[in-house]
Tab-separated table of C-alpha atoms in Angstrom:
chain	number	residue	atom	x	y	z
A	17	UNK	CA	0.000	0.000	0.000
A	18	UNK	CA	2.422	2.458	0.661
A	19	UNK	CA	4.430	1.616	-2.607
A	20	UNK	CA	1.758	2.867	-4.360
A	21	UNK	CA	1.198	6.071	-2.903
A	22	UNK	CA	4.892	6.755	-3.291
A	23	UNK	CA	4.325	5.806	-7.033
A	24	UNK	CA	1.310	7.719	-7.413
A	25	UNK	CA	3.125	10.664	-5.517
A	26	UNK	CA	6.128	10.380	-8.176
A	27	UNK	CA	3.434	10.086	-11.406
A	28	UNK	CA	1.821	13.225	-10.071
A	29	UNK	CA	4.998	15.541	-9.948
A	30	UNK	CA	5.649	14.013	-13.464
A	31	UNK	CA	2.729	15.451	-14.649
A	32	UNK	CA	2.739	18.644	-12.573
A	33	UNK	CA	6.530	20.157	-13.785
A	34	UNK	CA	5.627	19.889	-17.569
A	35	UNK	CA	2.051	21.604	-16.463
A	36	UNK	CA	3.892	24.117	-14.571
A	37	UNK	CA	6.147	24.771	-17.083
A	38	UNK	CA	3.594	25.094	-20.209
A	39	UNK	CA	1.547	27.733	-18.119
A	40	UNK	CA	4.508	29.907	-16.887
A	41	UNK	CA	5.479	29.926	-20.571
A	42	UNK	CA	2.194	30.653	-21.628
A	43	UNK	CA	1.609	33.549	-19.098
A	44	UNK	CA	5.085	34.449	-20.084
A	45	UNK	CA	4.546	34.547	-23.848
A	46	UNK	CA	1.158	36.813	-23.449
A	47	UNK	CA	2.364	40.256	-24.038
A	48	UNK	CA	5.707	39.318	-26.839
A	49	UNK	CA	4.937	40.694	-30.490
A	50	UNK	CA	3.009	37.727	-31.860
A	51	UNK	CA	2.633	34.202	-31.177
A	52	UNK	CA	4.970	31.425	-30.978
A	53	UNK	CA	4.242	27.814	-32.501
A	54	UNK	CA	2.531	26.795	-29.120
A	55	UNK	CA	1.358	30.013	-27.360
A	56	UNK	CA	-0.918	33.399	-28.651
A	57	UNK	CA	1.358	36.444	-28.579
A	58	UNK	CA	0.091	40.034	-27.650
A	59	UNK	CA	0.049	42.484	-29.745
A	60	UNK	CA	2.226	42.774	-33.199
A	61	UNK	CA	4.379	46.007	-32.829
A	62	UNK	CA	7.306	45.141	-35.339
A	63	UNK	CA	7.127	45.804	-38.937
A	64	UNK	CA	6.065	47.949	-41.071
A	65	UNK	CA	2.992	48.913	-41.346
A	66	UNK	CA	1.615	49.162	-45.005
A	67	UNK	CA	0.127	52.297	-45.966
A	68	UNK	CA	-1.385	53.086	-49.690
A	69	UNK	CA	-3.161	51.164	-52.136
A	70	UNK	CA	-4.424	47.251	-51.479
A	71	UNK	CA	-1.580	44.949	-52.240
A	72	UNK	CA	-1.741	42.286	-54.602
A	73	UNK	CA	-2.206	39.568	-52.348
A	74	UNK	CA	-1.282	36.422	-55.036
A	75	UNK	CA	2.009	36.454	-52.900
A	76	UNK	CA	0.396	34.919	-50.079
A	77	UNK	CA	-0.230	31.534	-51.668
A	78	UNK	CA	3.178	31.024	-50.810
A	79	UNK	CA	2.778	32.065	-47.268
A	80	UNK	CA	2.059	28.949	-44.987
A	81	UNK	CA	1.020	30.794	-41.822
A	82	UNK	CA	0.887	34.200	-41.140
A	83	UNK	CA	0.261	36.209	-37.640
A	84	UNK	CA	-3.105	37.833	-36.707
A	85	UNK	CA	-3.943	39.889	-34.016
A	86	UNK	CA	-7.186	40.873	-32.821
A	87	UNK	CA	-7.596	44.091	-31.206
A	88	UNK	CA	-9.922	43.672	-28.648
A	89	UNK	CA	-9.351	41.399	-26.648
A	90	UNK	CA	-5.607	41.868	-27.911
A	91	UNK	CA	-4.209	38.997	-28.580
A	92	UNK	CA	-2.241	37.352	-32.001
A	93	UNK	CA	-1.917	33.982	-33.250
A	94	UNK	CA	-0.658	32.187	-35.937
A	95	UNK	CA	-2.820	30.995	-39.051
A	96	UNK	CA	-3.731	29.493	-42.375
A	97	UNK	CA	-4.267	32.461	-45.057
A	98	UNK	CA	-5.927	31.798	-48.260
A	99	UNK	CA	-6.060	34.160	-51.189
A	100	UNK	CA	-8.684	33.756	-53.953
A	101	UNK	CA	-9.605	36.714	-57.085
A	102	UNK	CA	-7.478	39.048	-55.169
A	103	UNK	CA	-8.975	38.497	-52.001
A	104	UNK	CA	-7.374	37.314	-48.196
A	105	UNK	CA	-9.385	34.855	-46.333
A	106	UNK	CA	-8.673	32.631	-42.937
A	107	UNK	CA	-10.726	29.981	-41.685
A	108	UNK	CA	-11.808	28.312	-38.065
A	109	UNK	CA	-12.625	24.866	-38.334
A	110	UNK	CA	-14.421	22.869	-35.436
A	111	UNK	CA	-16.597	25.656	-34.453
A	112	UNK	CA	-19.899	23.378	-33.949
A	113	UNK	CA	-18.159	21.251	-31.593
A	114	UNK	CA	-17.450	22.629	-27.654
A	115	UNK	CA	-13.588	21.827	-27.813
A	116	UNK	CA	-13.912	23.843	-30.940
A	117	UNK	CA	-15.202	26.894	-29.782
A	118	UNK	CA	-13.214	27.183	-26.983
A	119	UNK	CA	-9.928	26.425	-28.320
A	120	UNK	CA	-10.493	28.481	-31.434
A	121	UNK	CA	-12.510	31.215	-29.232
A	122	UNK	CA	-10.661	34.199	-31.340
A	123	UNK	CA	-13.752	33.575	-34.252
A	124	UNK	CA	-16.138	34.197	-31.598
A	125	UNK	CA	-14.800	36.970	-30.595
A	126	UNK	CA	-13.775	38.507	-33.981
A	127	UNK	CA	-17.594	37.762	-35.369
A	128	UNK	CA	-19.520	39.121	-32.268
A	129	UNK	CA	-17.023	42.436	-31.783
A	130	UNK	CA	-16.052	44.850	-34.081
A	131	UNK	CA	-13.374	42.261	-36.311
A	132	UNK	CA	-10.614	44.492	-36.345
A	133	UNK	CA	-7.367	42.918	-36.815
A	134	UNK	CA	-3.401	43.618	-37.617
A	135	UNK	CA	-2.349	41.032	-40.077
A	136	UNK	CA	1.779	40.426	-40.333
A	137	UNK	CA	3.167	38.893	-43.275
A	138	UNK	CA	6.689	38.425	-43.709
A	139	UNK	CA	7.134	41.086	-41.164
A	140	UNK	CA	4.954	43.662	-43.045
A	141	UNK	CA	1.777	44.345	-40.867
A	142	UNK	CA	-1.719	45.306	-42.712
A	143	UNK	CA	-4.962	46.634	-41.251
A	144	UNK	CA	-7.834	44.749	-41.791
A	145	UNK	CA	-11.535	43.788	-40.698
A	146	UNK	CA	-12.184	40.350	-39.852
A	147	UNK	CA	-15.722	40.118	-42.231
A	148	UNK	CA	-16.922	36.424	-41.491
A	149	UNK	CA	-18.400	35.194	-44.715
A	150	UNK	CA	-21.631	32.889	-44.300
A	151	UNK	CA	-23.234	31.610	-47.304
A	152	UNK	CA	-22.510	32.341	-51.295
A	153	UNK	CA	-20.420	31.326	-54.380
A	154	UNK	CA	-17.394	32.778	-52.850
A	155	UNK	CA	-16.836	29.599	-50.745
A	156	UNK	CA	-16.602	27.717	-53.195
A	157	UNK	CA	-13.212	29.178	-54.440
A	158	UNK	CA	-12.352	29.823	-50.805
A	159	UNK	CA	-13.082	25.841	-50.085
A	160	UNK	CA	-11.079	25.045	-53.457
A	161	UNK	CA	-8.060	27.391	-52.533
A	162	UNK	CA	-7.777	25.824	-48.958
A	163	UNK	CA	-7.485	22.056	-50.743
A	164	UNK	CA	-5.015	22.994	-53.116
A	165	UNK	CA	-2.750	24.961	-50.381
A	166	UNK	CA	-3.337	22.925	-47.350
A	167	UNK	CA	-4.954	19.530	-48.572
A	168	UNK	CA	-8.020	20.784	-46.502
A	169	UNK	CA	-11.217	18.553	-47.361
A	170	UNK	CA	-13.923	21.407	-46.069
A	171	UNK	CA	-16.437	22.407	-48.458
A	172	UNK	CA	-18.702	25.143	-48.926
A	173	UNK	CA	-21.411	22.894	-47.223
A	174	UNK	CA	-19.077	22.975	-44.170
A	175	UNK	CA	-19.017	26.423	-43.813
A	176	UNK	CA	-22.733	27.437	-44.607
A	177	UNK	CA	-23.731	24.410	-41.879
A	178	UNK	CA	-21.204	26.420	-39.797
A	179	UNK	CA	-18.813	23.670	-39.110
A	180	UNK	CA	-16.371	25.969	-39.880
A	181	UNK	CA	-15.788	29.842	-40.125
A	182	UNK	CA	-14.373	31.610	-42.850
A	183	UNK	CA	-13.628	35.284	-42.918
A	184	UNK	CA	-12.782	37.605	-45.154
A	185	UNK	CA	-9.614	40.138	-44.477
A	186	UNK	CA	-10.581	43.058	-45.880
A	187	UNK	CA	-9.484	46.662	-46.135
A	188	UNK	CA	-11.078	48.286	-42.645
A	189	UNK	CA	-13.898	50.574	-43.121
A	190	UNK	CA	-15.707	48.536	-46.080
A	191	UNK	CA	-18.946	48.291	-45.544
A	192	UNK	CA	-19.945	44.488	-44.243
């Protein structure tokens, strides 16, 4: 009997220093200028920010990941982009299930606030508005684009059933 409370004692500070150590990092991490692989970052303060006319964005289908920041709550992260007719998209996937919602709560906040967002692409940054994108023919390029960049099997079913999220990075101030 007491062998095993000695080995249950040992098993829980195994688990405990790794738990320990993922939270101080990720209390740690909160406030640097975007987000690591693991952990959201604050907010993104290095770069340049672009000024002037909308960029041709065909230069992000060579862009894996890029960082996005919310502004309220502030907060960045890094994620998919998807470009299609000229146009920047990024998608949440999972967001009918509860382990979806909560890990990916940034959609939920961008669609029920005001969706503005700092977008930082090879260390350029660009103002945009998070415009989540519901139903339409759109998705259907949107869905194409994200299975010929990322091998992604949604389709526009998925998104009007609202499996997953998709919104639109547009210009800030266009109308919704």
């Amino acid at each position: 009997m007491r062998a095993l409370k000695i080995i249950g004692q040992i098993l829980g500070l195994l688990l405990l220093i790794p738990a320990v150590a993922l939270g101080t990092l990720r209390y740690e991490h909160r406030n640097a200028d975007g987000p690591s692989i693991l952990f959201p970052g604050g907010a993104l303060t290095s770069g340049e920010l672009h000024t002037g006319p909308e960029p041709d964005w065909r230069f992000t289908k060579d862009v894996p990941t890029v960082e996005l920041q919310l502004d309220d709550p502030m907060s960045s992260r890094l994620i998919w982009i998807i470009e299609r007719d000229g146009r920047i998209y990024i998608a949440s996937g999972y967001m009918r299930s509860f382990l979806g919602r909560l890990w990916k709560h940034w959609a939920v906040q961008a669609d029920q606030g005001d969706g503005l967002a700092v977008v930082r692409i090879d260390g350029r940054r660009y103002e945009r508005q998070l415009i989540r994108i519901n139903s339409g023919p759109v998705l259907d390029g949107v869905a194409a684009a994200m299975a010929t960049k990322y091998g992604s099997p949604i389709k526009r079913q998925d998104i009007e059933a609202g499996n997953t999220w998709v919104f639109e990075l547009a210009p800030r101030g266009r109308e919704t």
